[in-house]
Amino acid sequence: MSYDPDNIFAKILRGDLPCHKIYEDDNTLAFLDIMPRAKGHTLVIPKSPAQNMLDVRLEDFTTLMATVHKLTPMIQQALDADGILLQQLNGDAAGQLVYHIHFHIVPRFEGVPLKHHGNQFQQEDILKKNAQILTDYIARQS
Ligand code: AMP
């Protein structure tokens, strides 16, 4: 299977689909998962095409990880999370749903169970509010 330029995240990158963006630079984009496993569940993607870890170029992976490294502590602080789960799935057997490589940054809160993966849409107004909290915090740190 080769990279599908019409996958959902490619459409978001082209501006053909909306997203709740929280961060963008020359190489990467970060936005909220619309079926979050927890409050503030963020996806970080490279702007270059790759399906997953099995075909991503090292330089694209490196810039992707730089953004994950930058955003993870900011998301933790902005939401006062007790922990952060990083998740990255490769292939159908691993549960990968969207074939444009991405990292999940999932804030964890003591006593709050993790929701199922890609299972339940979050209300638009809640996503909007959480994106604003994160965007404001990131802007203050920059
Ligand atoms: P994965 O199994 O790692 O490929 O997960 C893909 C993730 O993308 C899931 O957590 C979905 O909830 C999420 N997702 C699917 N469509 C969208 C979308 N349009 N905007 C934001 N997140 C999405």
mmCIF file of N, CA, C and O in Angstrom, residues 25 27-28 44 46-48 57-68:
data_model
loop_
_atom_site.group_PDB
_atom_site.id
_atom_site.type_symbol
_atom_site.label_atom_id
_atom_site.label_comp_id
_atom_site.label_asym_id
_atom_site.label_seq_id
_atom_site.Cartn_x
_atom_site.Cartn_y
_atom_site.Cartn_z
ATOM 1 N N ASP A 25 4.408 24.779 12.622
ATOM 2 C CA ASP A 25 5.666 25.383 12.187
ATOM 3 C C ASP A 25 5.924 24.928 10.756
ATOM 4 O O ASP A 25 5.026 24.371 10.109
ATOM 5 N N ASN A 27 7.474 22.514 9.482
ATOM 6 C CA ASN A 27 7.516 21.069 9.204
ATOM 7 C C ASN A 27 6.377 20.259 9.795
ATOM 8 O O ASN A 27 6.166 19.119 9.380
ATOM 9 N N THR A 28 5.677 20.821 10.777
ATOM 10 C CA THR A 28 4.699 20.020 11.518
ATOM 11 C C THR A 28 3.428 20.810 11.834
ATOM 12 O O THR A 28 3.419 22.051 11.815
ATOM 13 N N VAL A 44 0.067 15.112 16.520
ATOM 14 C CA VAL A 44 1.159 15.863 15.884
ATOM 15 C C VAL A 44 1.541 15.135 14.608
ATOM 16 O O VAL A 44 1.813 13.926 14.634
ATOM 17 N N PRO A 46 3.719 15.335 10.645
ATOM 18 C CA PRO A 46 4.644 16.059 9.772
ATOM 19 C C PRO A 46 3.895 16.557 8.546
ATOM 20 O O PRO A 46 2.868 15.987 8.161
ATOM 21 N N LYS A 47 4.414 17.612 7.927
ATOM 22 C CA LYS A 47 3.784 18.093 6.694
ATOM 23 C C LYS A 47 4.180 17.234 5.503
ATOM 24 O O LYS A 47 3.492 17.233 4.484
ATOM 25 N N SER A 48 5.291 16.506 5.626
ATOM 26 C CA SER A 48 5.727 15.607 4.549
ATOM 27 C C SER A 48 4.930 14.310 4.614
ATOM 28 O O SER A 48 4.582 13.843 5.698
ATOM 29 N N ARG A 57 10.770 9.173 6.497
ATOM 30 C CA ARG A 57 12.188 9.503 6.367
ATOM 31 C C ARG A 57 12.707 9.997 7.715
ATOM 32 O O ARG A 57 11.983 10.676 8.462
ATOM 33 N N LEU A 58 13.965 9.684 7.984
ATOM 34 C CA LEU A 58 14.541 10.049 9.278
ATOM 35 C C LEU A 58 14.423 11.545 9.542
ATOM 36 O O LEU A 58 14.075 11.963 10.649
ATOM 37 N N GLU A 59 14.678 12.375 8.540
ATOM 38 C CA GLU A 59 14.627 13.829 8.782
ATOM 39 C C GLU A 59 13.200 14.286 9.115
ATOM 40 O O GLU A 59 13.006 15.186 9.939
ATOM 41 N N ASP A 60 12.205 13.660 8.509
ATOM 42 C CA ASP A 60 10.816 14.021 8.824
ATOM 43 C C ASP A 60 10.429 13.514 10.216
ATOM 44 O O ASP A 60 9.706 14.193 10.953
ATOM 45 N N PHE A 61 10.917 12.332 10.562
ATOM 46 C CA PHE A 61 10.659 11.797 11.902
ATOM 47 C C PHE A 61 11.323 12.680 12.959
ATOM 48 O O PHE A 61 10.741 12.947 14.018
ATOM 49 N N THR A 62 12.509 13.150 12.654
ATOM 50 C CA THR A 62 13.252 13.978 13.609
ATOM 51 C C THR A 62 12.519 15.297 13.885
ATOM 52 O O THR A 62 12.382 15.705 15.044
ATOM 53 N N THR A 63 12.027 15.929 12.830
ATOM 54 C CA THR A 63 11.304 17.187 13.053
ATOM 55 C C THR A 63 9.961 16.924 13.746
ATOM 56 O O THR A 63 9.508 17.726 14.563
ATOM 57 N N LEU A 64 9.338 15.776 13.436
ATOM 58 C CA LEU A 64 8.092 15.404 14.121
ATOM 59 C C LEU A 64 8.353 15.248 15.627
ATOM 60 O O LEU A 64 7.605 15.778 16.457
ATOM 61 N N MET A 65 9.441 14.543 15.955
ATOM 62 C CA MET A 65 9.739 14.316 17.371
ATOM 63 C C MET A 65 10.115 15.611 18.080
ATOM 64 O O MET A 65 9.839 15.775 19.266
ATOM 65 N N ALA A 66 10.745 16.530 17.343
ATOM 66 C CA ALA A 66 11.090 17.826 17.954
ATOM 67 C C ALA A 66 9.819 18.552 18.399
ATOM 68 O O ALA A 66 9.773 19.153 19.474
ATOM 69 N N THR A 67 8.769 18.465 17.575
ATOM 70 C CA THR A 67 7.503 19.114 17.954
ATOM 71 C C THR A 67 6.828 18.369 19.104
ATOM 72 O O THR A 67 6.281 18.999 20.027
ATOM 73 N N VAL A 68 6.876 17.046 19.077
ATOM 74 C CA VAL A 68 6.318 16.274 20.205
ATOM 75 C C VAL A 68 7.053 16.657 21.494
ATOM 76 O O VAL A 68 6.435 16.885 22.548
#
